[in-house]
Coordinates of C-alpha atoms and ligand atoms in Angstrom, one line a residue:
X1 CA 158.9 -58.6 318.4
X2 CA 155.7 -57.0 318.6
X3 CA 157.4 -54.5 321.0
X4 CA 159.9 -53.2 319.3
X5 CA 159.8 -49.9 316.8
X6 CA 160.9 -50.7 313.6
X7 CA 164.9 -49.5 313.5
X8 CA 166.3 -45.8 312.9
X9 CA 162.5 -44.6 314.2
X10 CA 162.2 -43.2 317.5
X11 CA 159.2 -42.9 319.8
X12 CA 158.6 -39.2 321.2
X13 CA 157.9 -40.0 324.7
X14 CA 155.6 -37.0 326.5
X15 CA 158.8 -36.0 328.2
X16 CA 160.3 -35.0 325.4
X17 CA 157.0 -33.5 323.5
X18 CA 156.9 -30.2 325.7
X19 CA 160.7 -29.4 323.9
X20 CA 159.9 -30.3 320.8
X21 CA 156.5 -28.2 320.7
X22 CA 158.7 -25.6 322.4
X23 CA 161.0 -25.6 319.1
X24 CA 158.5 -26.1 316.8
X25 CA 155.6 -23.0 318.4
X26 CA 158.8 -21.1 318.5
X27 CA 159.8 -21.3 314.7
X28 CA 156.2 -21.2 313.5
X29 CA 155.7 -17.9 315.3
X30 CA 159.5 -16.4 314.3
X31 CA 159.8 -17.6 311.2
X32 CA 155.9 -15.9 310.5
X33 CA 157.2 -12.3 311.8
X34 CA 159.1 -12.8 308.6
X35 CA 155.9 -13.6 306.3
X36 CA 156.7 -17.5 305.9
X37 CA 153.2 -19.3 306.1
X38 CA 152.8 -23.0 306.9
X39 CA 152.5 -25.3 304.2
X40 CA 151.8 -29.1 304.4
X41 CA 152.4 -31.2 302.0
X42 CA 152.1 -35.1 301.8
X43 CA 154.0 -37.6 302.7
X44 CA 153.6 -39.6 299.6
X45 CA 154.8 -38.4 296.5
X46 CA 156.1 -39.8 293.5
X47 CA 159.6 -41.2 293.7
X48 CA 160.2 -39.3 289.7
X49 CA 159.7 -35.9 291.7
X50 CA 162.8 -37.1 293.7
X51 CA 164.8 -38.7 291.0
X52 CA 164.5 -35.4 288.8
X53 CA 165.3 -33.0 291.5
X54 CA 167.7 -34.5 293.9
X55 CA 169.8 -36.0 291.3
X56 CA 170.1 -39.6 290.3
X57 CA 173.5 -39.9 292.0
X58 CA 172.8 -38.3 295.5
X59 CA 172.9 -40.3 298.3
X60 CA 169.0 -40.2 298.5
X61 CA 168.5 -41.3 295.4
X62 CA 170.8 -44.1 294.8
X63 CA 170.2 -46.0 298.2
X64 CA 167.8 -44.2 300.3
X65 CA 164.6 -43.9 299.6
X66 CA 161.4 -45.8 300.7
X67 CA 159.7 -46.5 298.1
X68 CA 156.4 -48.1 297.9
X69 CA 154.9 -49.8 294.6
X70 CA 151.4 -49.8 294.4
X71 CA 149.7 -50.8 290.6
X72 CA 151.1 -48.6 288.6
X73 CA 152.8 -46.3 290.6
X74 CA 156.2 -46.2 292.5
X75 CA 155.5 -43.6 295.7
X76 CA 158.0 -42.6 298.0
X77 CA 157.9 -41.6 301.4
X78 CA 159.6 -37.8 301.0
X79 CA 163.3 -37.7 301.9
X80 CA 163.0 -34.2 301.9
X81 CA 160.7 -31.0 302.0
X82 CA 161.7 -29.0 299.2
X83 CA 160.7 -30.9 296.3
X84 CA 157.0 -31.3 297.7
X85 CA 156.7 -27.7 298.5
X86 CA 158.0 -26.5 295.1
X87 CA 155.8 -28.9 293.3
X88 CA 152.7 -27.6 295.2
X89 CA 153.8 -24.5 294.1
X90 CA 153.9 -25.1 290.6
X91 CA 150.8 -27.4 290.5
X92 CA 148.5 -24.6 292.7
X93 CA 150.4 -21.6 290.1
X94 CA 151.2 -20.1 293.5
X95 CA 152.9 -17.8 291.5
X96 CA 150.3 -16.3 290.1
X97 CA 148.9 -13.5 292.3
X98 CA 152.7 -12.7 293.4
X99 CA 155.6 -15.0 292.9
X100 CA 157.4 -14.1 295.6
X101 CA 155.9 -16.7 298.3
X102 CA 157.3 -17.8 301.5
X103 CA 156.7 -21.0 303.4
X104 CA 157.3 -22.6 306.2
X105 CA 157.2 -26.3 306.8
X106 CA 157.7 -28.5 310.0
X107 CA 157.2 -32.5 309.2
X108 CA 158.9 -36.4 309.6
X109 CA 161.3 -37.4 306.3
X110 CA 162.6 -40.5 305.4
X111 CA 165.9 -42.3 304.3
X112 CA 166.8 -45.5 304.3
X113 CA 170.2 -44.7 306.5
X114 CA 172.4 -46.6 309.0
X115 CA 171.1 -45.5 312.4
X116 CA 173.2 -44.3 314.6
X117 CA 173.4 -40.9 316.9
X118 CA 171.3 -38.3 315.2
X119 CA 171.2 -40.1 312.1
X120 CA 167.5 -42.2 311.6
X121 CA 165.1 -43.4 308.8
X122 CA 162.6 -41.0 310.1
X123 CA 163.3 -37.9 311.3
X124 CA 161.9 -34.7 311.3
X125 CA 162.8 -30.8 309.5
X126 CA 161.8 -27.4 310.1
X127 CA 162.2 -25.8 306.8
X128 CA 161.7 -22.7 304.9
X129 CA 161.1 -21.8 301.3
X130 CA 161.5 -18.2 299.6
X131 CA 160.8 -18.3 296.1
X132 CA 161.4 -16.1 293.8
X133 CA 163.8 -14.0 295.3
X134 CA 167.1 -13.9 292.5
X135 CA 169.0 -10.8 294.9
X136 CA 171.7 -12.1 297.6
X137 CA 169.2 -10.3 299.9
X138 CA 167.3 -13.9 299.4
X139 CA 170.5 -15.4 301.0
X140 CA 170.3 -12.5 303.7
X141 CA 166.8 -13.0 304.9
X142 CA 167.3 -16.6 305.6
X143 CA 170.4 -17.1 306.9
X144 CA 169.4 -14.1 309.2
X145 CA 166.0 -15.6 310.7
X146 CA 167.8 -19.4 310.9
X147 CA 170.1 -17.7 313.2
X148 CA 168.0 -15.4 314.4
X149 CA 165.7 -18.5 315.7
X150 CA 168.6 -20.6 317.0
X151 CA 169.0 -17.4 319.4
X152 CA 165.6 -17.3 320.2
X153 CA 165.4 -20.9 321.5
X154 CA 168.8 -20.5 322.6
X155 CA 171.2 -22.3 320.7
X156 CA 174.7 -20.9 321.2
X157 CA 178.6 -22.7 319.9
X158 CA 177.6 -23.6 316.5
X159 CA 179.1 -22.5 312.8
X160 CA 178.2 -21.3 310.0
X161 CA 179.6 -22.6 306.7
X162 CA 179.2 -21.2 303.0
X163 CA 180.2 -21.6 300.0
X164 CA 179.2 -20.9 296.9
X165 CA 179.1 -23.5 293.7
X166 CA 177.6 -20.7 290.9
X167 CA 176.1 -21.3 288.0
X168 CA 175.5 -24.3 286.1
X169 CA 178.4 -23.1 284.1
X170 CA 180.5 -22.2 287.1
X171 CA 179.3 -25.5 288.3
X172 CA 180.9 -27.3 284.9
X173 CA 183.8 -25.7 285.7
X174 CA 184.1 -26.5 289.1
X175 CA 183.4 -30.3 288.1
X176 CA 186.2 -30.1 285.7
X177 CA 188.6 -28.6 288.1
X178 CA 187.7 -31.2 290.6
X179 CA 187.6 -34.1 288.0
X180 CA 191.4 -33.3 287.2
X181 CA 192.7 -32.8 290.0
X182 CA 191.2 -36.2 291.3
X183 CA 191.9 -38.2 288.4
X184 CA 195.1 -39.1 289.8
X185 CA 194.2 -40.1 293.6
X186 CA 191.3 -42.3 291.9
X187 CA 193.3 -45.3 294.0
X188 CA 192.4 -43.6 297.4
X189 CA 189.0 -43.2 296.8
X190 CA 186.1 -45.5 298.3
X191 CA 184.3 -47.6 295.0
X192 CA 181.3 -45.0 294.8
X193 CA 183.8 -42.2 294.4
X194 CA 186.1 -43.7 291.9
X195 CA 182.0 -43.9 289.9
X196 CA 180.9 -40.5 290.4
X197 CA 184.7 -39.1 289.4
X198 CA 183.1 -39.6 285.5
X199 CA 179.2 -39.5 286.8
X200 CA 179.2 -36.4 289.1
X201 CA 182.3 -35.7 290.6
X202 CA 180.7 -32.9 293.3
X203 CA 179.1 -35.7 294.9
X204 CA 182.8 -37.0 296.1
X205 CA 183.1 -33.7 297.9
X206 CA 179.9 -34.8 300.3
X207 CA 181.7 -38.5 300.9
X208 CA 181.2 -39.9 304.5
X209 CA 184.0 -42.0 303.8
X210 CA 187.1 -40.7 306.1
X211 CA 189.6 -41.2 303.4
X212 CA 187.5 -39.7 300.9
X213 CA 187.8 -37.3 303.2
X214 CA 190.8 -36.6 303.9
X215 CA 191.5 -36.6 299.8
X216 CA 189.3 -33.7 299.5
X217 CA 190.8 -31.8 302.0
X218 CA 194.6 -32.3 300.4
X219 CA 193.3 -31.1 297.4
X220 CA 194.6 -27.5 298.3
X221 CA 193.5 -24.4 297.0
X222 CA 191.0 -24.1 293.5
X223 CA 191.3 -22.3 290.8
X224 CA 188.2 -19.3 290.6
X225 CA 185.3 -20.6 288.6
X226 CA 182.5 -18.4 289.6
X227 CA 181.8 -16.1 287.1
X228 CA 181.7 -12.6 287.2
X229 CA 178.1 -12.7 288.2
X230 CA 178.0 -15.1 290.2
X231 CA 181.3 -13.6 291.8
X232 CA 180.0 -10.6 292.8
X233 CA 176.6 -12.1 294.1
X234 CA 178.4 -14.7 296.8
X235 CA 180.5 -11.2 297.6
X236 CA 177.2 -9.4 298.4
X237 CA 175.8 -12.4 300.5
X238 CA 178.8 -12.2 302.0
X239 CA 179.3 -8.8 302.9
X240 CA 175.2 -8.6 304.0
X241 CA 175.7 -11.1 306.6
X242 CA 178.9 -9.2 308.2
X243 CA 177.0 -6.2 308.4
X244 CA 174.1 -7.7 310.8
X245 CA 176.8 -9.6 312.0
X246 CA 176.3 -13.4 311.2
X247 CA 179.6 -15.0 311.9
X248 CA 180.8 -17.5 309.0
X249 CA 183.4 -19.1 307.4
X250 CA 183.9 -20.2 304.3
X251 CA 184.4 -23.6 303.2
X252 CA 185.7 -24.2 299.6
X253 CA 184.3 -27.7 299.5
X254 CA 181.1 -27.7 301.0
X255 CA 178.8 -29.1 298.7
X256 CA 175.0 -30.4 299.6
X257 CA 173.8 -33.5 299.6
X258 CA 171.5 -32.5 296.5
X259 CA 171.9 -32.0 293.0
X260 CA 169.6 -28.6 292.7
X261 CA 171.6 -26.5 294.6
X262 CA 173.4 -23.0 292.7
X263 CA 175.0 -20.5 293.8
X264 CA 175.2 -20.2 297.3
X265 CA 175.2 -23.3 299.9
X266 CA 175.1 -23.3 303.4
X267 CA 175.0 -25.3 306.5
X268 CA 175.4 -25.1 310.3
X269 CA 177.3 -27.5 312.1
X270 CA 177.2 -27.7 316.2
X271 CA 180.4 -29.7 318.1
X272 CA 178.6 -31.9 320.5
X273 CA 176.9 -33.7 317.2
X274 CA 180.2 -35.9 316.5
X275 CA 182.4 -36.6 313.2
X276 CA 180.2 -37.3 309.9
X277 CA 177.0 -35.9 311.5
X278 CA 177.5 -32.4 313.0
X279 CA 175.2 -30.8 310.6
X280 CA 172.0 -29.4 312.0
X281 CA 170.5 -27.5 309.7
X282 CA 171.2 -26.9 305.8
X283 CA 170.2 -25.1 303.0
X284 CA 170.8 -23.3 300.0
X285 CA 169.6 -21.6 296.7
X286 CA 168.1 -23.3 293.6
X287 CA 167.6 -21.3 290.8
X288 CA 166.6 -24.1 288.3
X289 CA 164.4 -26.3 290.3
X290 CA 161.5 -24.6 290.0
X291 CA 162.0 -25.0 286.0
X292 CA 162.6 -28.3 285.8
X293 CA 159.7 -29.3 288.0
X294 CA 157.5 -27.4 286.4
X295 CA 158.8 -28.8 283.4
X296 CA 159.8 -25.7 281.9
X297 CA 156.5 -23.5 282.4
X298 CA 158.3 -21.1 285.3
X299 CA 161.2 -19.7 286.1
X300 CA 161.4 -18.6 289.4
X301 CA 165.1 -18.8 291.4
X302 CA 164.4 -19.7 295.0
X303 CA 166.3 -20.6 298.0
X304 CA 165.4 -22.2 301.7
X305 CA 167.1 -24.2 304.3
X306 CA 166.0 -27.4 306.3
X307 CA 167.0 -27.9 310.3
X308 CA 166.7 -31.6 311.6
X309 CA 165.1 -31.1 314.3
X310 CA 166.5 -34.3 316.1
X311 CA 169.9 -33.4 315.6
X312 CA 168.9 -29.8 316.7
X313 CA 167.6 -30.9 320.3
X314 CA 171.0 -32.8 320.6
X315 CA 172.7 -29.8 320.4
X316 CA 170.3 -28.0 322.6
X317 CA 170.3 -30.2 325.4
X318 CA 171.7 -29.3 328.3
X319 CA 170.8 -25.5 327.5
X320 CA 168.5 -23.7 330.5
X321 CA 165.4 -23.5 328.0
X322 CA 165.5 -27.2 328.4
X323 CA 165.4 -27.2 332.1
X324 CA 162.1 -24.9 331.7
X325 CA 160.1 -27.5 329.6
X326 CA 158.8 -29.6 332.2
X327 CA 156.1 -28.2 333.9
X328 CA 152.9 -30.8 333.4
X329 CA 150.2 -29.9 335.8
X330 CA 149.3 -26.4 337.7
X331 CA 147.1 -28.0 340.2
X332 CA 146.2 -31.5 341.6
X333 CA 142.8 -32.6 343.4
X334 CA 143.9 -34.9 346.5
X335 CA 140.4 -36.2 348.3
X336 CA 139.7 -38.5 351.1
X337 CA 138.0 -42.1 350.6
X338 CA 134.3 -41.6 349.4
X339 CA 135.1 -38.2 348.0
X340 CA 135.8 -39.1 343.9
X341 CA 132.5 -37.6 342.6
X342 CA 132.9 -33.9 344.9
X343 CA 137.1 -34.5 343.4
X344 CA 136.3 -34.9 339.9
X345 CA 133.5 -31.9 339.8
X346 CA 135.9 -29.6 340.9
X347 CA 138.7 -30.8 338.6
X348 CA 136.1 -30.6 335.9
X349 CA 135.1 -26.7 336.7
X350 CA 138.5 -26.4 337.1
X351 CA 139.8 -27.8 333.6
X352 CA 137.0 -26.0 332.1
X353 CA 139.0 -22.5 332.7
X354 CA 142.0 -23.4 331.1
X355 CA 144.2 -24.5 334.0
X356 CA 145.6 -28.1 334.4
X357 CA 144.6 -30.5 336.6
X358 CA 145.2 -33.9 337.5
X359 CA 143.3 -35.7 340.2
X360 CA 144.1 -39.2 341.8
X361 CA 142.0 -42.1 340.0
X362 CA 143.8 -44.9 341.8
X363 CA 142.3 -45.1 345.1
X364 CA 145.4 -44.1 347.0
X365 CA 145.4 -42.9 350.5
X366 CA 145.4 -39.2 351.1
X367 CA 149.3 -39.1 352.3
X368 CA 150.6 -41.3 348.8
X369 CA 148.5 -39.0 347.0
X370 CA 150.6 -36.0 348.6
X371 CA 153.6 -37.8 347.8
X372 CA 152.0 -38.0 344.0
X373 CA 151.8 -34.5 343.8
X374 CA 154.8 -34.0 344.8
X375 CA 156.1 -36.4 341.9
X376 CA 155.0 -34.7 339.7
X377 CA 155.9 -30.8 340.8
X378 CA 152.7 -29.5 340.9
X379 CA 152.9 -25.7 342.5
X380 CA 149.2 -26.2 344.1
X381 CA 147.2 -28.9 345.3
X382 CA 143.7 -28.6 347.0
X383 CA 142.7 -30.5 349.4
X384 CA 138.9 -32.1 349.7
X385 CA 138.0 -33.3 352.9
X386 CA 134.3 -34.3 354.5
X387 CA 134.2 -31.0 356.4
X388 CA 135.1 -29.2 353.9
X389 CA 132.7 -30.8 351.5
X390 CA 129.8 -29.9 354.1
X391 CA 131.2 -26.2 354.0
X392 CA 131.8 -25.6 350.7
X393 CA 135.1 -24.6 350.7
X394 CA 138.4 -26.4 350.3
X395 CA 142.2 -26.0 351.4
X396 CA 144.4 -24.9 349.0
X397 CA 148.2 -25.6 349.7
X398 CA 151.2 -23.8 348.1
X399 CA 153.7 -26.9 347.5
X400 CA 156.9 -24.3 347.1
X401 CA 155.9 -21.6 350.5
X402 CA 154.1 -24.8 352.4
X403 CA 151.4 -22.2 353.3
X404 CA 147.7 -23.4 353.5
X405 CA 144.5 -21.4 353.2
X406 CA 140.5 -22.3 352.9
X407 CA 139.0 -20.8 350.0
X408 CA 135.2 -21.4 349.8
X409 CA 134.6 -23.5 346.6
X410 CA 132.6 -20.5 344.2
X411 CA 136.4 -18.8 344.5
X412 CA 138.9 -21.5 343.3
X413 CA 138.7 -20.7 339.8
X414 CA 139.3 -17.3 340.3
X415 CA 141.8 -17.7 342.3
X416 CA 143.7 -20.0 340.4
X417 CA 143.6 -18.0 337.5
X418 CA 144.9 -15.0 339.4
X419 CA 148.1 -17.0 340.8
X420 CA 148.7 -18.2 337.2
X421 CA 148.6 -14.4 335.5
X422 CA 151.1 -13.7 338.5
X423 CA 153.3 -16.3 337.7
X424 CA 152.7 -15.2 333.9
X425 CA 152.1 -18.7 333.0
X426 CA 148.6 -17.9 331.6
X427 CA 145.6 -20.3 330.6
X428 CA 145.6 -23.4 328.3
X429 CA 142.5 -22.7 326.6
X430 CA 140.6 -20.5 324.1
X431 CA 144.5 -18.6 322.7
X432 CA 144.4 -17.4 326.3
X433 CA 147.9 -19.7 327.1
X434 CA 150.2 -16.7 325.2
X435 CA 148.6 -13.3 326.6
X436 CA 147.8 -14.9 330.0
Ligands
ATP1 P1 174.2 -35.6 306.2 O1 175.3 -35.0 305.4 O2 174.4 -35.5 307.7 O3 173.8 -37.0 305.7 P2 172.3 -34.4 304.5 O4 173.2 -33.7 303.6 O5 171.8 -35.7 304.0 O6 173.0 -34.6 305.9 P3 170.1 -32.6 304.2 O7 169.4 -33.4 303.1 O8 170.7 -31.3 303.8 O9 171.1 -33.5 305.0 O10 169.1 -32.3 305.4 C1 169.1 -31.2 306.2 C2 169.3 -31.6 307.7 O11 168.4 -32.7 308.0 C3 170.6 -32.2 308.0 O12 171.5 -31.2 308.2 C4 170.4 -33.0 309.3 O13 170.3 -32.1 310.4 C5 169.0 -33.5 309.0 N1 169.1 -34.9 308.6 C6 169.4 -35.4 307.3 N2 169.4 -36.7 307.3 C7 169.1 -37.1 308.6 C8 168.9 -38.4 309.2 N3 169.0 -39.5 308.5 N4 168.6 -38.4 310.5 C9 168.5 -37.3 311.2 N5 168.6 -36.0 310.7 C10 168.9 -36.0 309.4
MG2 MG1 172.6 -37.7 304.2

């Protein structure tokens, strides 16, 4: 099956590229108006830098992770982004200068999941990182730009969930609460659940399972175990985000799929995504990770979200922005028989300005390759003939008006370049593509 992509991976066809470099030119340059710089970490990192972080009885851990043994080490390819950026962090002492940091990281992840609709062994995340922010205004900022991007590319319909889980204390007590109160439906819970009621009991509140589920959710209402502290913290988040107006609800027993998460946890679900998978994006704050990666040497309570970006474009398709994406080529070169070397300089002068161009380099008749450029929605073409060869001009056609007009050779650039600033599309090259 030499032909086949190895399952729950997914080619990116060039269709689909312009949207995804849409989304991802879009974040980089949001998310940097709010001081997140782009980090990139590897793909490889030790699978202890998982176990330690995530949690040894999280999903990822237990039963999906790639990992890779090579002499004496056991790799991993990452499952997630925010271990590798906090260990780069503590190994680089990118505290040092100033502790507060902010990143921003765009990258594939892997997990060794059932495939199915917007759920795959690789995918991709858009992520950010804030460390060293302990104030809810840490919960503010992100939360805010996440949904201030999802405007931006124009992502409507979706919710906001939080919740918040508290200290490690809070978090003891929450377990305890939970432990008792499922103790005595340990029958209707799938076999992993009826293990992690002794082993880590806030895991069962993350359960795919359906009648896991549906346990959870009969479960009623908990008794408070946020601390004072941590109590009035969640109430400042929440009581930020209504005043810029981020809609949310709360969910009482919305955990994350990892272990390092305190205090407050978030995620964004979108309807058209389907049962068991409409998250999109994710996040939360973890005030002790930093510590325990560093092994003790820093404290430094952080918070950051990831978006899958697959699941992301599901929920954006359909939208308008979509629609926009698919403009390949500005212009196209069509030439009659005996013409390729005159074709192919002036694509070449052309191309070296910035502006697209495709020319014919099949051979095809002059009217196929009209009908080619019309394929492929080109707004111009120009038209090389022997005349105007000997002339030095050429016949530029307007494929939307249907108007034609010679333009001597010396001018096309120029001229080009002008109908492109008045369409505002601007020029491909040299950072002119932006400003136009
Ligand atoms: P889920 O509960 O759906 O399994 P998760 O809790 O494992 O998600 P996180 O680890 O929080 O997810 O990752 C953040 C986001 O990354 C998710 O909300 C989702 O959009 C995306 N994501 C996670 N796993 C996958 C996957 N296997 N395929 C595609 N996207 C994924
Ligand atoms: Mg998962």
């Amino acid at each position: 099956m030499l032909s086949r992509s190895v399952r729950g991976t997914r080619d990116i066809l060039p269709e689909d590229v312009p949207l995804w470099r849409f989304v991802e030119e879009k974040a980089r340059g949001f998310f940097s108006c709010y001081g997140y710089r782009e980090i990139r970490t590897p793909i490889l990192e030790y699978v202890d830098l998982f176990v330690r972080s995530l949690g040894e009885s999280t999903d990822i851990v237990e039963k999906q992770m790639f990992v890779i043994e090579r002499g004496e080490d056991s790799l991993v390819l990452r499952p997630e982004g925010t271990a590798g950026v906090v260990r780069a962090y503590c190994e680089h002492r990118l505290d040092v200068n100033d502790p507060v940091q902010r990143f921003f990281y765009v990258g594939p992840m892997f997990r060794g999941e059932r495939p199915q609709k917007g759920r795959l062994r690789q995918f991709h995340q858009i992520g950010l990182e804030l460390f060293n922010v302990a104030s809810p205004l840490g919960e503010l900022e992100i939360i805010e730009a996440l949904v201030g991007f999802l405007n931006v590319i124009g992502l409507s319909g979706y919710t906001v969930k939080i919740n918040s889980l508290g200290c490690e204390k809070d978090k003891l007590r929450l377990s305890d609460q939970l432990r008792s109160l499922l103790q005595g439906r340990k029958d209707d819970l799938c076999s992993v659940c009826r293990d992690r009621l002794e082993r880590n009991v806030l895991r069962i509140l993350d359960c795919k399972n359906e009648q896991c589920q549906s346990v959870v959710r009969s479960l009623g209402v908990l008794d408070s175990y946020l601390c004072p502290d941590c109590k009035e913290h969640y109430e400042k988040v929440k009581s930020f985000l209504s005043h810029f107006k981020v809609k949310f609800v709360e969910d009482p027993f919305l955990v994350r799929g990892l272990d390092y998460y305190s205090r407050t946890v978030f995620e964004l679900t979108h309807p058209s995504l389907g049962e068991g998978q409409d998250t999109f994006a994710a996040g939360g704050r973890y005030d002790w990770l930093v510590n325990e990666i560093s092994g003790g040497k820093m404290d430094i309570p952080s918070i950051g979200f990831a978006i899958g970006v697959e699941r992301l474009l599901i929920a954006l398709a359909g939208s308008e922005k979509k629609k926009d994406m698919h403009n390949h080529f500005d212009v196209a070169v069509l030439y009659f028989p005996g013409l390729e070397i005159e074709a192919f300089s002036l694509a070449r002068e052309i191309r070296k300005n910035g502006i697209r161009v495709l020319m014919d380099l099949t051979g095809r008749s002059i009217k196929s390759q009209m009908r080619w450029a019309n394929r492929l929605g080109t707004r111009w073409v120009l038209i090389l003939g022997e005349e105007e060869v000997k002339e030095e001009n050429v016949k530029l056609k307007d494929m939307r008006q249907g108007d034609e007009i010679f333009i001597g050779m010396g001018e096309v650039v120029q001229k080009l370049r002008n109908m492109l600033r008045e369409k505002g599309e601007g020029l491909w090259l040299r950072g002119e593509k932006s400003n136009g």
